[in-house]
mmCIF file of C-alpha atoms in Angstrom:
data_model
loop_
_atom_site.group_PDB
_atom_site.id
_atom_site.type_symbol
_atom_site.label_atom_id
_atom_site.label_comp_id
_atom_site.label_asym_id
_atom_site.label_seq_id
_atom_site.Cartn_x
_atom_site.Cartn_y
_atom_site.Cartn_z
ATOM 1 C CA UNK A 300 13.564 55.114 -42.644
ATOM 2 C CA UNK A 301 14.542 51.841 -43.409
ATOM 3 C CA UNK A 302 16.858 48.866 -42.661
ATOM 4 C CA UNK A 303 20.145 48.294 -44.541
ATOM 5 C CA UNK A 304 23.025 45.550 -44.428
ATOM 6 C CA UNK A 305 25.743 47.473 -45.090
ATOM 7 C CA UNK A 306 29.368 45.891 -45.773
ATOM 8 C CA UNK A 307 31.187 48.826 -44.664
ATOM 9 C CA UNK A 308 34.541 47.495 -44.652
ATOM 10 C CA UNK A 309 36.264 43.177 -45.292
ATOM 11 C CA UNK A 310 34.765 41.013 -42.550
ATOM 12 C CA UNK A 311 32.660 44.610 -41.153
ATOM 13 C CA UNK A 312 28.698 44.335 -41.552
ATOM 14 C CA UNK A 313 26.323 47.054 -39.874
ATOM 15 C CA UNK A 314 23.110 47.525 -40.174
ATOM 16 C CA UNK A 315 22.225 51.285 -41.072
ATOM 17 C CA UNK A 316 18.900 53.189 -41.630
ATOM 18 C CA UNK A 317 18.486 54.824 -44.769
ATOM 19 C CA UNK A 318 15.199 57.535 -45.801
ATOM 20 C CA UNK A 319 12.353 56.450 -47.800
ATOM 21 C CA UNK A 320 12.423 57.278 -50.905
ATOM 22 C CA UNK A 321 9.827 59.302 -52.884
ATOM 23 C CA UNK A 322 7.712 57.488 -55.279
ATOM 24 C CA UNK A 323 7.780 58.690 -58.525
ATOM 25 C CA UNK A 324 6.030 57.928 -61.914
ATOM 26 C CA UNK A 325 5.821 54.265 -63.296
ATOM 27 C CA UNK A 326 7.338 52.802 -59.474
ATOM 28 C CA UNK A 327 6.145 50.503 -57.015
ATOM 29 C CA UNK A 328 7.463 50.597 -53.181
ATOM 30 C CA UNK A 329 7.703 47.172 -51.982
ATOM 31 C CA UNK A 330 8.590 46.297 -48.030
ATOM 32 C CA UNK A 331 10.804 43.333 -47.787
ATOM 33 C CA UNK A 332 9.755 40.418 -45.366
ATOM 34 C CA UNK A 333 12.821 37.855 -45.951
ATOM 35 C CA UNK A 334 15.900 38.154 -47.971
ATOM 36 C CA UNK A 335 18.480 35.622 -48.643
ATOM 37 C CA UNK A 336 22.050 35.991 -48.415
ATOM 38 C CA UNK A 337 23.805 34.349 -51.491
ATOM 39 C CA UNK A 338 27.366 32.226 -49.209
ATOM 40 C CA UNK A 339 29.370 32.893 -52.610
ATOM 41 C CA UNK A 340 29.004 35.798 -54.560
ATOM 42 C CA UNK A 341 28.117 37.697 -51.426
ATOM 43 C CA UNK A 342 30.500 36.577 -49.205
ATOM 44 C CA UNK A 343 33.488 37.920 -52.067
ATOM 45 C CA UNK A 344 32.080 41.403 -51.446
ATOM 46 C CA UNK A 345 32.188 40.426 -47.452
ATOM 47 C CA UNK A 346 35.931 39.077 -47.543
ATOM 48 C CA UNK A 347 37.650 41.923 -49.914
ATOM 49 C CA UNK A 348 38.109 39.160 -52.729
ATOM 50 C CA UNK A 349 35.268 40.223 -55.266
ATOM 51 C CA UNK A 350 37.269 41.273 -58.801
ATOM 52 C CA UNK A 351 35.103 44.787 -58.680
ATOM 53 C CA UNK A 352 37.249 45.541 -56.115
ATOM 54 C CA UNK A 353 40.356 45.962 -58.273
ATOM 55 C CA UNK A 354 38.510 46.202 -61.620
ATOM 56 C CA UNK A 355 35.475 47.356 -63.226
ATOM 57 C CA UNK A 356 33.826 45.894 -66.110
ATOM 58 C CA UNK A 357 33.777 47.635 -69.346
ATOM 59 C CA UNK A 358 30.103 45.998 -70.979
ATOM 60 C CA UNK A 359 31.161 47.597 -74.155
ATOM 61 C CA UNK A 360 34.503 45.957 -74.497
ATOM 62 C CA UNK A 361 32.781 43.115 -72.160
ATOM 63 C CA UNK A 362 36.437 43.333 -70.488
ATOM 64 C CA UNK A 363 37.887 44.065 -66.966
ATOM 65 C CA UNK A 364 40.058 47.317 -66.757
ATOM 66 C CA UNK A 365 42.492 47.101 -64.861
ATOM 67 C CA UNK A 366 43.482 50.610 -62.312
ATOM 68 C CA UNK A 367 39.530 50.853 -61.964
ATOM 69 C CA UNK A 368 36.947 49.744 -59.728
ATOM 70 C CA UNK A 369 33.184 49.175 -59.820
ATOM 71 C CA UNK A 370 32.888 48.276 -56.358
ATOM 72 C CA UNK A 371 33.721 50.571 -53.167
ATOM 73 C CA UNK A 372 33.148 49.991 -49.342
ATOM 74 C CA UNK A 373 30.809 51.056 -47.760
ATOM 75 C CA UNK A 374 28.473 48.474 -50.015
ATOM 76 C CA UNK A 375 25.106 48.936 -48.926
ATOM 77 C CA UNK A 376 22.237 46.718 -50.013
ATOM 78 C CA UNK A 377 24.084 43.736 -51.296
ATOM 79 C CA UNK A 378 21.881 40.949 -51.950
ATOM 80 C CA UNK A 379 19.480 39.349 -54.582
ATOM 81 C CA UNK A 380 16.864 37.287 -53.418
ATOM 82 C CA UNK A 381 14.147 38.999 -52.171
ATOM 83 C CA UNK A 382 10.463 38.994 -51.058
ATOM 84 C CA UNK A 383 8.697 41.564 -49.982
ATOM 85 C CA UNK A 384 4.857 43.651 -50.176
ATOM 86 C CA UNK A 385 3.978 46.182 -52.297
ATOM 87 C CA UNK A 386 2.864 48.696 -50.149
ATOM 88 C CA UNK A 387 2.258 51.886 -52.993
ATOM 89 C CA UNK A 388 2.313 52.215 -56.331
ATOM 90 C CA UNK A 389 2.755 55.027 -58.372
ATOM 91 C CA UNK A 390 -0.836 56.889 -59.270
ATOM 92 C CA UNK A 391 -0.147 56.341 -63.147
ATOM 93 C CA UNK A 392 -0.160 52.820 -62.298
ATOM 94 C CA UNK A 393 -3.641 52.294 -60.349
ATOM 95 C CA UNK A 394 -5.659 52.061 -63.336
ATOM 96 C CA UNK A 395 -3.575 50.301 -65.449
ATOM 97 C CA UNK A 396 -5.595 46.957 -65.915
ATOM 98 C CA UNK A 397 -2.450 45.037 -66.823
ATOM 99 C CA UNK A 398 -2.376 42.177 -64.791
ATOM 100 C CA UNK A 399 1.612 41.728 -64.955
ATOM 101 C CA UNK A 400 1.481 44.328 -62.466
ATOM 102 C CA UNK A 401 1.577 43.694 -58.427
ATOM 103 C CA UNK A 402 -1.316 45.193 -56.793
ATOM 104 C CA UNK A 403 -1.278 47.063 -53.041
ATOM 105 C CA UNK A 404 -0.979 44.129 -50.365
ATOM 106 C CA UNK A 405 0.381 41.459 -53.054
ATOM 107 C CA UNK A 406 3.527 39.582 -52.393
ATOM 108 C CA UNK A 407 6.147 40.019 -54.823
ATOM 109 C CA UNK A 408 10.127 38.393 -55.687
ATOM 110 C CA UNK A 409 12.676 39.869 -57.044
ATOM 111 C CA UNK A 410 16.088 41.676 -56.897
ATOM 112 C CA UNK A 411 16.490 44.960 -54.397
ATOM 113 C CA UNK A 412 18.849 43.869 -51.831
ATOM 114 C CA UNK A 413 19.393 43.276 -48.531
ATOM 115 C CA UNK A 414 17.230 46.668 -47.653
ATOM 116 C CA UNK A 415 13.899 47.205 -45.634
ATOM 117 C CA UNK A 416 12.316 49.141 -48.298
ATOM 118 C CA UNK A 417 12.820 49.268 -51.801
ATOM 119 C CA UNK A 418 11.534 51.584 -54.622
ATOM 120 C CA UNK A 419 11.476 49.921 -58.254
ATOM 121 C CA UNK A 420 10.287 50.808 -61.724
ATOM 122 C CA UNK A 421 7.561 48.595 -62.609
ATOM 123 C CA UNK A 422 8.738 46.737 -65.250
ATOM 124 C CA UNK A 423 11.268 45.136 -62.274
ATOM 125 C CA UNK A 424 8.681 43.449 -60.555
ATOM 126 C CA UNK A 425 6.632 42.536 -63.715
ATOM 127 C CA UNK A 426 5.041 38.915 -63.290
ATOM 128 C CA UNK A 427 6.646 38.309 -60.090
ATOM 129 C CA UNK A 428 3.464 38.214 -57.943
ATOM 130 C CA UNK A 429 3.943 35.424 -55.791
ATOM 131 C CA UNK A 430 1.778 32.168 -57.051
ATOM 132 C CA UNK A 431 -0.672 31.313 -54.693
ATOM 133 C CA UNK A 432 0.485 28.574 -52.579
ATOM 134 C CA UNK A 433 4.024 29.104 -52.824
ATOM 135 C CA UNK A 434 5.701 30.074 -49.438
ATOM 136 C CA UNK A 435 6.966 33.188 -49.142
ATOM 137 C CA UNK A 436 10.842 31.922 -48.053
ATOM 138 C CA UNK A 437 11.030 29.723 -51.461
ATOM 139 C CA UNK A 438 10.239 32.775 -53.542
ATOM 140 C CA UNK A 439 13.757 33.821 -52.266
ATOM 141 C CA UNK A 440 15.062 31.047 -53.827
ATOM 142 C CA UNK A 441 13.956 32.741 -57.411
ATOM 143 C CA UNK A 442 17.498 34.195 -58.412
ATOM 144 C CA UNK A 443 19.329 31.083 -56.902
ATOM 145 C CA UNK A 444 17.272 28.523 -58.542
ATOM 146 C CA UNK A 445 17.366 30.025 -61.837
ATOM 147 C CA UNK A 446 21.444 30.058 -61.360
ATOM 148 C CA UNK A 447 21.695 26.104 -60.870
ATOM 149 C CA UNK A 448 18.989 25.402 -63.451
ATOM 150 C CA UNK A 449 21.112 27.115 -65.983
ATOM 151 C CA UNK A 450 24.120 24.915 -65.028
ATOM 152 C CA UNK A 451 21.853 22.112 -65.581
ATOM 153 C CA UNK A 452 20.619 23.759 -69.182
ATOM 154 C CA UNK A 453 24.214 24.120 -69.785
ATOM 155 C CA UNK A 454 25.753 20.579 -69.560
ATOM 156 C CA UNK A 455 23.176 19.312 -71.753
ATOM 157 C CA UNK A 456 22.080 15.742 -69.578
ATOM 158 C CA UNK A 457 20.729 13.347 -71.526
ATOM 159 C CA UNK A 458 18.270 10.276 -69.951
ATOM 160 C CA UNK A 459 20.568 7.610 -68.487
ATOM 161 C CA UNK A 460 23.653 9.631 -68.013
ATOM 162 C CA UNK A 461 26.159 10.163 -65.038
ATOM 163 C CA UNK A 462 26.777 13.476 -63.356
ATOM 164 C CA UNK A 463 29.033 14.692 -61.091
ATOM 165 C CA UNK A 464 27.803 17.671 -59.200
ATOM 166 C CA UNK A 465 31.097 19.503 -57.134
ATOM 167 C CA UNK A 466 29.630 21.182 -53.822
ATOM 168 C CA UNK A 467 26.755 20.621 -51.990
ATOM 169 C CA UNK A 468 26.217 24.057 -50.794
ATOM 170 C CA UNK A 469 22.592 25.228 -51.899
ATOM 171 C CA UNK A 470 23.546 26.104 -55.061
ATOM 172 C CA UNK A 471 24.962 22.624 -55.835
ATOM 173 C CA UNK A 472 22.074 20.712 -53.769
ATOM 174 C CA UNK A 473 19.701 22.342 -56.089
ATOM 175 C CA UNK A 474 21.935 21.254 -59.101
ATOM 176 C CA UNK A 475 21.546 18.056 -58.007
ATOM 177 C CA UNK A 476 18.169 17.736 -57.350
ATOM 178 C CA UNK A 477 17.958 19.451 -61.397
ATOM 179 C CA UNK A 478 20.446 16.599 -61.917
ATOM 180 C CA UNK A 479 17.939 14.038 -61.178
ATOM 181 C CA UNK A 480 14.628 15.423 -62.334
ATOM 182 C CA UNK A 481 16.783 15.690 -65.723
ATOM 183 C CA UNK A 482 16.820 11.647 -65.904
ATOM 184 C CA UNK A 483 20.421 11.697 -65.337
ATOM 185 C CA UNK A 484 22.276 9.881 -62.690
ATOM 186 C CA UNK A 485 23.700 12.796 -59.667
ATOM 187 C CA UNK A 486 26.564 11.747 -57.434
ATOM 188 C CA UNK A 487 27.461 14.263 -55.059
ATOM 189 C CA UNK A 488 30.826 15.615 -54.525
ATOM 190 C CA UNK A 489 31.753 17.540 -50.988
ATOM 191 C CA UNK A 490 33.909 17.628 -48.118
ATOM 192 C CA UNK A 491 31.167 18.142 -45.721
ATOM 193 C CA UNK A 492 29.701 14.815 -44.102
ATOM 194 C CA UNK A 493 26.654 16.696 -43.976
ATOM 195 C CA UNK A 494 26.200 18.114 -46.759
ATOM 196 C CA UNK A 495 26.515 14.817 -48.414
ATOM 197 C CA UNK A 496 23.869 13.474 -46.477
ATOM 198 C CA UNK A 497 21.656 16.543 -47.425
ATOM 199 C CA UNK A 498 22.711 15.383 -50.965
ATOM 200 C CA UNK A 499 21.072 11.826 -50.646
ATOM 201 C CA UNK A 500 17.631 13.760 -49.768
ATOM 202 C CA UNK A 501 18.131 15.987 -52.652
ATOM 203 C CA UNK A 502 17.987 12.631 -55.453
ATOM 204 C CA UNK A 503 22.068 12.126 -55.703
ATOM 205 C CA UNK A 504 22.395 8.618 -56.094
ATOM 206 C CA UNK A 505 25.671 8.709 -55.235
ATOM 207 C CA UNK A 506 27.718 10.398 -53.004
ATOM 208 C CA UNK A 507 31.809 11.418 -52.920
ATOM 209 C CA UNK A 508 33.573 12.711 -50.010
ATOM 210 C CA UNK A 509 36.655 14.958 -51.344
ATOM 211 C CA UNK A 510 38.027 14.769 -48.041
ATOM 212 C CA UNK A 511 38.977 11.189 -47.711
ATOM 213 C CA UNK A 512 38.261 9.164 -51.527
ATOM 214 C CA UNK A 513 40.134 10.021 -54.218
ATOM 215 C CA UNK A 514 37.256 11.124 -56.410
ATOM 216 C CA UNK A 515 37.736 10.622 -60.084
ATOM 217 C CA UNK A 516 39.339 7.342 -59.268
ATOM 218 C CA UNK A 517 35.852 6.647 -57.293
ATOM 219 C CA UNK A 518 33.472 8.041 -60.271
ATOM 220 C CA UNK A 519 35.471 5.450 -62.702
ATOM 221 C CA UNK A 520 34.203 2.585 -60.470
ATOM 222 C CA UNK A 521 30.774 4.065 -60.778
ATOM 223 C CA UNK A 522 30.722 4.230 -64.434
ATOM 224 C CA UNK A 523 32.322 0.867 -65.027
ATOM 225 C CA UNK A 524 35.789 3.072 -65.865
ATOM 226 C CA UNK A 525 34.352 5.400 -68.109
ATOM 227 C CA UNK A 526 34.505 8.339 -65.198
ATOM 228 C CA UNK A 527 31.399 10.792 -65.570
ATOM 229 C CA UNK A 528 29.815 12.008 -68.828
ATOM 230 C CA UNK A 529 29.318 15.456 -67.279
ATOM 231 C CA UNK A 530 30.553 16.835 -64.168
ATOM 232 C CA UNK A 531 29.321 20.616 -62.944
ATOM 233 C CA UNK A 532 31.443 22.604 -60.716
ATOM 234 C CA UNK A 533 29.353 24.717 -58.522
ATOM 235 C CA UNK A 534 31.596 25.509 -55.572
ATOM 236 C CA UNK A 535 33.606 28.159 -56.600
ATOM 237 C CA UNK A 536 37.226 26.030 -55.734
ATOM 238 C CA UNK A 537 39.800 25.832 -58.244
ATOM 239 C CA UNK A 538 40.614 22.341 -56.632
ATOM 240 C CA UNK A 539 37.414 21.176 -57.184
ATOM 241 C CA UNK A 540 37.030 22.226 -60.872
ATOM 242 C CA UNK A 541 40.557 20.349 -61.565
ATOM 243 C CA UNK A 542 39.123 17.109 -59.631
ATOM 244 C CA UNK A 543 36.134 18.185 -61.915
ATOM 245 C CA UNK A 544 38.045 17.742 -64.996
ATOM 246 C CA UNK A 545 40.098 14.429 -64.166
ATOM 247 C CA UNK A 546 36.962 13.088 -63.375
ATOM 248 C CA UNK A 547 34.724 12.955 -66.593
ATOM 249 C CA UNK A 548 35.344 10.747 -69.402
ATOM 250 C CA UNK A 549 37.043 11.477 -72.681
ATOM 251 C CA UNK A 550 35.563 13.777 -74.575
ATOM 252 C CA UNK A 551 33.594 14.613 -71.705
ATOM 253 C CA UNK A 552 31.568 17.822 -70.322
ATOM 254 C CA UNK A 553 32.645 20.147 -67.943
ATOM 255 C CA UNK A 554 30.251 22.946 -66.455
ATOM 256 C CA UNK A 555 31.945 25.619 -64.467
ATOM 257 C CA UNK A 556 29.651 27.265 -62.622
ATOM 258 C CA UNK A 557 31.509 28.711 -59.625
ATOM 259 C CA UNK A 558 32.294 31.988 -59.181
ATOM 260 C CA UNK A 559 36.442 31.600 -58.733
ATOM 261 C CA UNK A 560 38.487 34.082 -56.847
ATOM 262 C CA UNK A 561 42.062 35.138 -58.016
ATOM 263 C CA UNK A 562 44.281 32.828 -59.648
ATOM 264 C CA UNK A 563 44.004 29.279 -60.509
ATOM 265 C CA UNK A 564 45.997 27.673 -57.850
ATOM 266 C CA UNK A 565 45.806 24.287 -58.640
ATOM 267 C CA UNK A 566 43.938 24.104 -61.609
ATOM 268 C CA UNK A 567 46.546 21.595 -64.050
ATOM 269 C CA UNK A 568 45.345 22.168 -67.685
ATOM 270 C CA UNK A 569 48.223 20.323 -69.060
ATOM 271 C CA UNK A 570 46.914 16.997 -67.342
ATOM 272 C CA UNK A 571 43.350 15.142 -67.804
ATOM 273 C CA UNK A 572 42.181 18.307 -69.440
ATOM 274 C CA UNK A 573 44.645 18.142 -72.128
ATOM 275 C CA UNK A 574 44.880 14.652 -72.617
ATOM 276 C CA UNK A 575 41.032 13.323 -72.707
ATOM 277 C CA UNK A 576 39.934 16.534 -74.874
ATOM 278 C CA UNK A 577 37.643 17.554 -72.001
ATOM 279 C CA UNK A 578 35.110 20.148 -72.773
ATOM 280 C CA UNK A 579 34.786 23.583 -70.721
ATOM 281 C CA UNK A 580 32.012 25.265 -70.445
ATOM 282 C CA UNK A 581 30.763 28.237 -68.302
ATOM 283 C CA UNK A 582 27.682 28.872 -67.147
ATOM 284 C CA UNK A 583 27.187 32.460 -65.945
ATOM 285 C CA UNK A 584 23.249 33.997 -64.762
ATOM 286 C CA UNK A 585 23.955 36.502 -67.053
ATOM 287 C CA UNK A 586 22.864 34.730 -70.420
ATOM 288 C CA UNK A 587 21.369 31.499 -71.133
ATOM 289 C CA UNK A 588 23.102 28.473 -72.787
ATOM 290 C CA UNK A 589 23.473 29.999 -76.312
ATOM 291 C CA UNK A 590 22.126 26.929 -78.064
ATOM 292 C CA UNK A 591 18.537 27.929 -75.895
ATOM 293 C CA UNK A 592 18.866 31.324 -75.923
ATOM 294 C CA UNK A 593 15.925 31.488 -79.033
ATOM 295 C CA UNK A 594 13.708 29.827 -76.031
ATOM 296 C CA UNK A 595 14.956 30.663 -72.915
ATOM 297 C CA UNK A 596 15.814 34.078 -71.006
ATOM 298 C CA UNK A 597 16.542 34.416 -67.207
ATOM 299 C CA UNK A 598 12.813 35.309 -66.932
ATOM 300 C CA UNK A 599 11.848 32.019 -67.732
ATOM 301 C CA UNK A 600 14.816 30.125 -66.002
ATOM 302 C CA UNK A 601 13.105 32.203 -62.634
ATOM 303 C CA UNK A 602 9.751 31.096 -63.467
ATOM 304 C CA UNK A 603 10.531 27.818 -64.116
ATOM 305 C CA UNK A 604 12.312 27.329 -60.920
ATOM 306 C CA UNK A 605 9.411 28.503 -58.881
ATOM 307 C CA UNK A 606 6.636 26.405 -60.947
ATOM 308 C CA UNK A 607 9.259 23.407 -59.604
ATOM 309 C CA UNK A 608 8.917 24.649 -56.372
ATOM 310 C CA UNK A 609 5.189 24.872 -56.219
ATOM 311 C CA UNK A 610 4.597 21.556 -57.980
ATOM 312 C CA UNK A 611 6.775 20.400 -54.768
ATOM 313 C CA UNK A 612 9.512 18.775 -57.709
ATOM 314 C CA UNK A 613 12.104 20.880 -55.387
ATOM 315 C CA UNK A 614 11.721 22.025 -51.682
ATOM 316 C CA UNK A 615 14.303 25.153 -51.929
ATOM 317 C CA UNK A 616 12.883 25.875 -47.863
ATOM 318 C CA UNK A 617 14.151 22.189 -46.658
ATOM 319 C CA UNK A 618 17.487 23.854 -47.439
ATOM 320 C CA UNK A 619 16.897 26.778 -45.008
ATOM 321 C CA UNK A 620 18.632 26.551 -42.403
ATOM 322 C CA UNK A 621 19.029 29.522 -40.214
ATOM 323 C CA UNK A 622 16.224 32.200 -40.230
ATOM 324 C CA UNK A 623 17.642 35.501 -38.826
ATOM 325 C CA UNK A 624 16.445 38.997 -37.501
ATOM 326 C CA UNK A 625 18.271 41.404 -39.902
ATOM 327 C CA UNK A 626 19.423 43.841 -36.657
ATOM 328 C CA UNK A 627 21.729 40.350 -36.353
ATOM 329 C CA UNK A 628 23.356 40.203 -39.986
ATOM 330 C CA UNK A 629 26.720 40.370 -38.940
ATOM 331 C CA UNK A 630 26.820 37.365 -37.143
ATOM 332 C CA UNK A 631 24.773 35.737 -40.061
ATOM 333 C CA UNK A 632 27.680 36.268 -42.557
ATOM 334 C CA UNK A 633 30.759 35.693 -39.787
ATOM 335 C CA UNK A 634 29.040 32.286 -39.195
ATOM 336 C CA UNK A 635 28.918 31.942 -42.985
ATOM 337 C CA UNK A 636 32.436 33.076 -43.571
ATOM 338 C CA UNK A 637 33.947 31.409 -40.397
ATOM 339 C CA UNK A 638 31.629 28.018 -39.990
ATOM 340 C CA UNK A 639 29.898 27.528 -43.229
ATOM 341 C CA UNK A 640 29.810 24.023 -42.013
ATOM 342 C CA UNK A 641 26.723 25.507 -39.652
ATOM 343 C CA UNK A 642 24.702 26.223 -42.312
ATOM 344 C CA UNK A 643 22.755 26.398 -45.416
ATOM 345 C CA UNK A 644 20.887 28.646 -46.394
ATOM 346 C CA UNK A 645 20.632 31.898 -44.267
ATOM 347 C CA UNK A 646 17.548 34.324 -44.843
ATOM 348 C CA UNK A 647 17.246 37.776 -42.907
ATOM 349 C CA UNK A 648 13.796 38.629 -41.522
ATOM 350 C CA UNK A 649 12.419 42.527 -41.835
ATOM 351 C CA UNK A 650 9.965 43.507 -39.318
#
């Protein structure tokens, strides 16, 4: 048996046990030590706001249809950013000499949810033996740092450049740590005091707090009245991706990176957007920039992220706040829901 975070119903987490599950030919059984719990995409799922709900996605039509849905409660095992052992692998795997493959009593990343024990098909956890010297806790950072390294791929910085990055969550605190080690200029856009400062540490050299400036006004006095030459929207809020928009200069970029809920509610397209030609773009983990995509693949964007990580270029566990038994998940994602203020990062611990 194993441990499972289970969203059974909105705002409802349990932990359940689930049965081990036979190993069969060409799979690898991996036991999870930490998994991270993603305080966006996750936390739709947790609140009853996640468009699966209502809709499934037809990958054929690559449309959502409506009267369906490809997402039912109880959700069990929601969650992608794991690290865990191998403990067994299949016997038509033991000889193979291929070195892509995790051993017995390697440590491996990868996506399996928020689940004691997982069973994958090789090919899953292909090249994602942990490096050595890389701590276990930033290998959960694999899925997340590819996500705000694609952002970056997407708005195209160029050396010298100003860039507005909107939320400082850890999503956008990587972004702007990306920001930075692109060359480019990162001021910080929040409504969190401390996430701000957290910002500062993270290479913004700038910092905007939505709650009490007026921020595109503020950017224009950075850039000598330009406003930014790319701004990336990583916090999900329609408000923010309309401040987004008024606040980058004509002609300018805009990255929208957040995963928005329902509709648009403040979101003006008839206003800056309109007016200064502003360029949309979205950025989405499930393809790469298509101008890279000859070069890049979400294998690399995970590999690169880590390399960053163990060349110490980005410190994914300084953003860690809150490491937590997973017998205690529920509180983890009411304190995430109710007082994200309280934290950062949240990772659950398997015994």
């Amino acid at each position: 048996m194993s441990q499972t975070v289970q969203v059974t119903s909105p705002r409802r987490v349990e932990v359940i046990e689930q049965p081990s599950i036979e190993l069969g030919p060409g799979q690898i059984r991996v036991r999870t030590s930490f998994s991270g719990i993603s305080a966006g995409t996750e936390l739709t799922a947790y609140r009853g706001t996640n468009p699966y709900l209502n809709r499934s996605w037809d990958p054929d039509q690559r449309l959502f249809v409506e009267g369906t849905s490809g997402l039912n409660y109880p959700i069990a095992g929601l969650g992608y950013s794991e690290v865990g052992e191998v403990v067994e692998v299949a016997p038509d795997l033991a000889d193979d000499d291929d070195p892509a493959i995790p051993a017995v009593g390697q440590q491996v990343w990868g996506i399996w949810g928020h689940r004691g024990e997982a069973v994958l098909p090789v090919d899953r956890l292909r090249g994602c033996v942990l490096p050595d010297g890389l701590d276990p806790v930033a290998a959960t950072f694999a899925r997340v740092g590819a996500v705000a390294l694609n952002a970056v791929l997407a708005a195209d910085i160029h050396l010298g450049e100003v860039v507005a990055v909107f939320g400082q969550g850890v999503l956008g605190l990587l972004t702007t740590r990306l920001v930075q080690l692109s060359g480019a200029t990162a001021v910080a856009v929040d409504t969190v005091p401390s996430r701000l400062d957290k910002a500062r540490e993270y290479g913004a050299g700038a910092t905007i707090n939505a709650a009490t400036e007026a921020v595109a006004q503020q950017l224009r006095r950075l850039t000598e009245g330009r406003g930014a030459d790319v701004a990336i929207e990583i916090s999900g809020s329609y408000h923010a991706l309309h401040d987004a928009i008024r606040s980058v200069t004509v002609d300018g970029r805009v990255v929208s990176a957040g995963f928005y809920q329902g509709d648009g509610t403040g979101l003006r397209l008839g206003d800056e957007f309109h007016h200064n030609r502003v360029r949309l773009v979205s950025s989405q983990i499930g393809g790469v920039p298509p101008a890279l995509a000859g070069r890049w693949n979400q294998a690399r964007l995970n590999h690169t992220f880590l390399q960053l990580a163990l060349d110490r270029q980005v410190d994914p566990v300084g953003l860690v706040t809150h490491v937590i038994p997973v017998e205690e998940a529920a509180e983890a994602f009411d304190m995430l829901d109710r007082r994200p203020e309280e934290a950062l990062q949240v990772v659950l611990k398997f015994s």
